[in-house]
Short mmCIF file of C-alpha atoms in Angstrom, two decimals:
data_model
loop_
_atom_site.label_atom_id
_atom_site.label_comp_id
_atom_site.label_asym_id
_atom_site.label_seq_id
_atom_site.Cartn_x
_atom_site.Cartn_y
_atom_site.Cartn_z
CA MET A 1 184.21 107.84 34.03
CA SER A 2 181.83 105.15 33.96
CA ALA A 3 182.59 105.15 37.49
CA THR A 4 182.00 109.04 37.87
CA ARG A 5 178.59 108.28 36.23
CA ASN A 6 177.68 105.85 38.02
CA ASN A 7 178.28 107.46 41.37
CA ASN A 8 176.35 110.77 39.79
CA ALA A 9 173.64 108.69 39.28
CA LEU A 10 173.51 107.00 42.34
CA LYS A 11 173.33 110.28 44.49
CA ILE A 12 170.57 111.40 42.36
CA LEU A 13 168.65 108.28 43.08
CA ILE A 14 169.19 108.61 46.48
CA GLY A 15 167.98 112.43 46.24
CA ILE A 16 165.09 111.17 44.71
CA LEU A 17 164.27 108.55 47.32
CA PHE A 18 165.04 111.16 49.92
CA LEU A 19 162.34 113.65 48.53
CA LEU A 20 159.92 110.71 48.50
CA LEU A 21 160.20 109.84 52.02
CA LEU A 22 160.27 113.13 53.16
CA GLY A 23 156.82 113.83 51.27
CA LEU A 24 155.35 110.65 52.56
CA GLY A 25 156.33 111.58 55.99
CA GLY A 26 154.56 114.80 55.86
CA TYR A 27 151.70 113.09 54.20
CA THR A 28 151.48 110.39 57.14
CA TYR A 29 151.75 113.48 59.82
CA LYS A 30 149.00 115.33 58.39
CA PHE A 31 146.48 112.43 57.94
CA TYR A 32 147.49 111.59 61.44
CA HIS A 33 146.37 114.66 62.92
CA GLU A 34 143.17 114.95 60.44
CA LEU A 35 142.08 111.24 62.02
CA SER A 36 142.83 112.37 65.79
CA ALA A 37 140.70 115.83 64.80
CA SER A 38 137.79 113.68 63.52
CA LYS A 39 137.64 111.11 66.39
CA VAL A 40 137.77 114.15 68.16
CA ALA A 41 134.68 115.65 66.75
CA LEU A 42 132.67 112.58 66.53
CA SER A 43 133.72 112.12 70.63
CA GLU A 44 132.28 115.79 70.97
CA GLU A 45 129.18 115.00 68.83
CA LYS A 46 128.49 111.61 71.15
CA GLU A 47 128.80 113.27 74.16
CA LEU A 48 126.45 116.46 73.35
CA LEU A 49 123.60 113.37 72.15
CA LYS A 50 124.25 112.24 75.73
CA GLU A 51 123.48 115.30 77.51
CA GLU A 52 120.80 116.33 75.49
CA LEU A 53 119.06 112.59 75.93
CA SER A 54 119.48 113.03 79.66
CA ASP A 55 118.15 116.60 79.56
CA LEU A 56 115.00 115.10 77.58
CA LEU A 57 114.81 112.36 80.36
CA THR A 58 114.96 115.15 83.18
CA ASN A 59 111.94 116.92 81.55
CA TYR A 60 109.85 113.38 81.33
CA ASN A 61 110.12 112.93 84.97
CA ALA A 62 109.24 116.64 86.03
CA GLU A 63 106.15 115.90 83.52
CA ILE A 64 105.26 112.79 85.12
CA GLU A 65 105.30 114.44 88.57
CA THR A 66 103.14 116.77 88.19
CA ASN A 67 100.76 115.04 85.19
CA LYS A 68 98.27 112.32 86.05
CA LEU A 69 96.49 112.20 83.00
CA LEU A 70 99.10 111.16 80.67
CA SER A 71 101.26 109.04 82.99
CA THR A 72 101.34 105.79 81.72
CA GLU A 73 102.30 107.52 77.98
CA LEU A 74 104.70 109.62 79.47
CA LYS A 75 106.13 106.87 81.46
CA GLU A 76 106.32 104.79 77.70
CA ALA A 77 108.36 107.72 76.21
CA ARG A 78 110.40 107.92 79.28
CA ALA A 79 111.08 104.48 78.71
CA ARG A 80 111.71 105.34 75.07
CA ILE A 81 114.52 107.78 75.66
CA GLN A 82 116.60 105.71 78.46
CA ASN A 83 116.25 102.71 75.80
CA LEU A 84 118.01 105.48 73.27
CA LEU A 85 120.58 106.74 75.62
CA ASN A 86 121.61 103.10 76.83
CA ARG A 87 122.25 102.33 73.28
CA LEU A 88 123.90 105.52 72.26
CA GLU A 89 126.48 104.73 75.32
CA GLN A 90 127.50 101.44 73.72
CA ALA A 91 127.58 102.47 69.82
CA ASN A 92 130.49 103.36 67.77
CA SER A 93 131.15 107.02 67.27
CA THR A 94 130.86 106.65 63.57
CA GLN A 95 129.61 109.54 61.30
CA THR A 96 126.65 107.61 60.25
CA THR A 97 125.63 106.06 63.27
CA LEU A 98 125.70 109.49 65.27
CA GLN A 99 122.95 110.96 62.53
CA ASN A 100 120.93 107.99 63.02
CA TYR A 101 120.52 109.07 66.77
CA ARG A 102 120.09 112.46 66.13
CA ARG A 103 117.10 111.85 63.83
CA GLU A 104 115.52 109.53 66.38
CA LEU A 105 116.54 112.34 69.23
CA ALA A 106 114.43 114.67 66.60
CA ILE A 107 111.56 112.33 66.47
CA LEU A 108 111.34 111.81 70.47
CA ARG A 109 111.66 115.61 70.72
CA ASP A 110 108.51 115.81 68.66
CA GLU A 111 106.93 113.28 70.62
CA ARG A 112 106.92 115.29 73.54
CA ASP A 113 105.77 118.61 72.20
CA ALA A 114 102.75 116.49 70.98
CA LEU A 115 102.17 115.08 74.47
CA ARG A 116 102.67 118.15 76.16
CA LYS A 117 99.91 119.78 73.68
CA LYS A 118 97.82 116.72 74.35
CA ALA A 119 98.12 117.12 78.52
CA ASP A 120 97.20 120.97 78.05
CA SER A 121 94.39 120.58 76.16
CA LEU A 122 92.99 117.64 78.62
CA LEU A 123 93.45 119.89 81.16
CA LEU A 124 91.59 122.61 79.56
CA GLU A 125 88.87 120.26 78.85
CA ASN A 126 88.63 118.82 82.33
CA ALA A 127 88.73 121.74 83.82
CA LEU A 128 85.59 122.96 81.28
CA LEU A 129 83.69 120.19 82.40
CA VAL A 130 83.96 120.65 85.78
CA THR A 131 82.83 124.39 85.58
CA GLN A 132 79.98 123.31 83.15
CA LYS A 133 78.68 120.46 85.20
CA THR A 134 78.77 122.95 88.86
CA ASN A 135 76.97 125.76 86.46
CA ALA A 136 74.50 123.32 85.12
CA GLU A 137 73.70 122.22 88.74
CA ALA A 138 73.44 125.26 90.48
CA ALA A 139 71.12 126.28 87.83
CA PHE A 140 68.99 123.19 88.41
CA ASP A 141 69.09 123.58 92.20
CA GLU A 142 68.15 127.50 92.38
CA SER A 143 65.83 127.24 89.43
CA VAL A 144 67.40 130.37 88.24
CA VAL A 145 68.62 129.91 84.59
CA GLU A 146 66.61 130.17 81.73
CA ARG A 147 65.22 127.23 79.49
CA ASP A 148 67.11 128.78 76.57
CA SER A 149 70.15 129.20 78.50
CA LEU A 150 70.13 126.00 80.28
CA LYS A 151 69.52 124.50 76.79
CA GLN A 152 72.81 125.62 75.22
CA GLN A 153 74.73 124.81 78.41
CA ASN A 154 73.53 121.02 78.21
CA GLU A 155 74.30 120.96 74.56
CA ALA A 156 78.08 122.15 75.28
CA LEU A 157 78.05 119.57 78.31
CA GLN A 158 77.16 116.82 75.89
CA GLU A 159 79.27 117.73 73.56
CA ASN A 160 82.36 117.57 76.07
CA LEU A 161 80.55 114.15 77.45
CA SER A 162 81.02 112.87 73.71
CA LYS A 163 84.35 113.64 73.76
CA GLY A 164 84.85 111.91 77.34
CA ALA A 165 83.36 108.99 75.79
CA GLN A 166 86.27 108.41 73.47
CA LEU A 167 88.12 105.44 73.23
CA THR A 168 92.10 106.15 74.39
CA VAL A 169 94.49 103.44 74.21
CA SER A 170 98.40 103.06 76.39
CA LYS A 171 100.74 100.42 76.46
CA PHE A 172 101.24 100.83 72.81
CA ARG A 173 104.30 98.47 72.22
CA THR A 174 106.09 97.86 68.75
CA SER A 175 109.00 95.38 68.23
CA GLY A 176 110.39 92.92 66.05
CA VAL A 177 109.65 89.44 66.83
CA ILE A 178 111.26 86.17 65.69
CA LEU A 179 108.22 83.97 65.44
CA ARG A 180 109.36 80.22 66.50
CA ARG A 181 107.18 76.80 65.33
CA SER A 182 105.72 76.82 68.72
CA GLY A 183 103.68 80.01 67.95
CA LYS A 184 105.64 81.66 70.55
CA THR A 185 107.44 85.05 69.59
CA VAL A 186 110.67 86.11 70.51
CA PRO A 187 111.41 89.95 70.36
CA ASN A 188 114.75 90.90 68.30
CA ASP A 189 115.52 94.34 66.96
CA ARG A 190 117.69 92.92 64.13
CA ALA A 191 115.92 93.63 60.77
CA ARG A 192 117.80 90.33 59.07
CA ARG A 193 116.44 88.16 61.63
CA ILE A 194 112.90 88.90 62.70
CA ASP A 195 109.95 87.48 60.87
CA LYS A 196 107.42 90.17 61.94
CA ILE A 197 106.61 93.25 63.44
CA GLU A 198 104.34 92.83 66.72
CA ILE A 199 102.39 95.92 67.40
CA CYS A 200 100.74 95.34 70.87
CA TYR A 201 98.14 97.91 72.73
CA THR A 202 95.61 98.35 75.44
CA ILE A 203 92.12 99.88 75.23
CA ASN A 204 91.65 101.58 78.47
CA GLU A 205 88.14 101.29 80.48
CA ASN A 206 85.87 103.78 79.85
CA ILE A 207 82.03 103.50 81.08
CA LEU A 208 81.20 106.57 78.84
CA ALA A 209 82.17 104.69 75.62
CA LYS A 210 79.88 103.11 73.63
CA PRO A 211 79.94 99.20 74.28
CA GLY A 212 80.02 97.08 70.67
CA ILE A 213 82.08 96.68 67.69
CA HIS A 214 85.00 99.32 66.84
CA ASP A 215 87.25 99.57 63.93
CA PHE A 216 90.67 99.97 64.35
CA TYR A 217 93.30 100.52 61.68
CA ILE A 218 97.07 100.39 62.34
CA GLN A 219 99.61 102.12 59.84
CA VAL A 220 103.12 101.37 59.52
CA ILE A 221 105.78 102.87 57.43
CA ASN A 222 109.03 101.77 56.88
CA PRO A 223 112.31 103.50 56.49
CA ARG A 224 111.84 104.06 52.32
CA ASN A 225 108.07 105.72 53.66
CA ASN A 226 106.27 103.33 52.44
CA VAL A 227 102.63 101.97 54.25
CA MET A 228 103.36 98.38 54.71
CA GLY A 229 101.09 95.40 55.13
CA GLU A 230 97.67 95.30 53.34
CA HIS A 231 98.30 98.81 51.94
CA VAL A 232 94.39 99.64 51.76
CA SER A 233 93.07 102.82 51.01
CA LEU A 234 89.70 103.93 52.90
CA ALA A 235 87.72 107.69 52.43
CA PHE A 236 86.80 109.50 55.84
CA GLY A 237 84.87 112.17 54.36
CA GLU A 238 87.87 114.40 52.85
CA ASN A 239 90.44 112.61 54.52
CA ILE A 240 92.20 109.15 53.14
CA LEU A 241 93.89 106.43 55.32
CA ILE A 242 96.28 104.02 53.70
CA TYR A 243 96.42 101.22 56.46
CA SER A 244 98.84 98.15 57.36
CA ALA A 245 96.11 96.30 59.03
CA TYR A 246 92.53 96.29 60.19
CA GLN A 247 91.09 95.11 63.56
CA GLN A 248 87.02 94.83 64.50
CA ILE A 249 87.19 95.12 68.78
CA ASN A 250 84.13 94.00 70.46
CA TYR A 251 84.48 96.27 73.23
CA GLN A 252 82.52 96.21 76.50
CA ASN A 253 83.55 99.30 78.72
CA GLU A 254 86.38 97.21 80.06
CA GLU A 255 90.21 96.96 79.61
CA LEU A 256 91.02 95.15 76.66
CA GLN A 257 94.69 93.81 75.29
CA SER A 258 94.97 93.58 71.86
CA CYS A 259 98.28 92.65 69.15
CA VAL A 260 98.77 92.51 65.58
CA TRP A 261 101.66 90.98 63.40
CA ILE A 262 103.15 93.09 60.10
CA ASN A 263 104.80 91.27 57.37
CA PRO A 264 108.00 92.29 55.15
CA MET A 265 107.33 93.86 52.16
CA ALA A 266 109.73 91.68 50.85
CA GLU A 267 111.83 88.75 51.85
CA GLU A 268 113.14 90.54 54.98
CA PHE A 269 112.67 93.98 56.75
CA ASP A 270 114.73 96.76 55.85
CA PRO A 271 117.22 98.23 58.58
CA GLY A 272 116.17 101.66 59.87
CA ILE A 273 113.37 103.43 61.53
CA TYR A 274 109.73 102.53 61.29
CA ARG A 275 106.96 104.46 62.33
CA ILE A 276 103.80 103.18 63.63
CA ASN A 277 100.10 105.03 63.96
CA LEU A 278 96.77 103.46 65.13
CA PHE A 279 93.72 105.08 64.58
CA GLU A 280 90.27 104.00 65.35
CA ASN A 281 88.15 105.02 61.99
CA ASP A 282 90.12 108.37 61.38
CA ARG A 283 91.23 109.72 65.10
CA LEU A 284 94.74 109.06 65.80
CA LEU A 285 94.77 107.38 69.18
CA SER A 286 98.53 106.78 69.46
CA ASN A 287 101.90 106.54 67.64
CA SER A 288 105.20 104.98 68.17
CA VAL A 289 108.47 104.60 66.49
CA VAL A 290 110.88 101.13 66.30
CA GLU A 291 114.33 100.99 65.02
CA LEU A 292 115.56 97.70 63.24
CA GLU A 293 119.27 97.57 63.19
#
């Protein structure tokens, strides 16, 4: 009788174990298929990002061929896109990583739109300058323009020449650097390794510009959307500028290079995307982004 009860208990135990194994097998099968589907989706998202970056790269190649006014800025933007594409090809396909690359792609698209608007504006201004200059010369040569009309044209020409006298910059470069004891800097994109962010730019030659002291302000915004560095507020009429570093530059109408270092807000830099803006007084000259891993 005892043996019979034991056999029945054993059969029940075996049945329970069988059901547990069956349930575990079903769960394992479902988990495997969900994991496979997730990997496929991430892989497809990565390929889509690569295609979008390649298309953006193609657009910049076409812009560089047709637009000579912003050739330097377009080439620098194209280099940043190529760098992002190279890093994407080597990156792991995780949801967080792809989201970061998607955000940076959005920034690059905004930058492309801004460059297009700037190029259109420069072309329009140049065409206007040529037209006004031609009209003014014809008026002087033929002496057919009345004094009041000529005065208005001269005022318009002076306004446009004033715009042509504004300083411009190129080769705007930003990178994280390790500072050696010798004073030499070594570029690095690891947030926990670098000592400073180095920002360098070239003020272009402009014979129309006013020589002498010019005030430049650098604004660095960290991934937490905080302005780093000196964090000083400066008023320009109704506009308020919060800057990270200030430079007084003695400009003599010739090409001039300048660099500045920005220190971390705490003991080290946070990983993420940093936005850098360069101003002469309150006029934005150029901007850039750098990602620290």
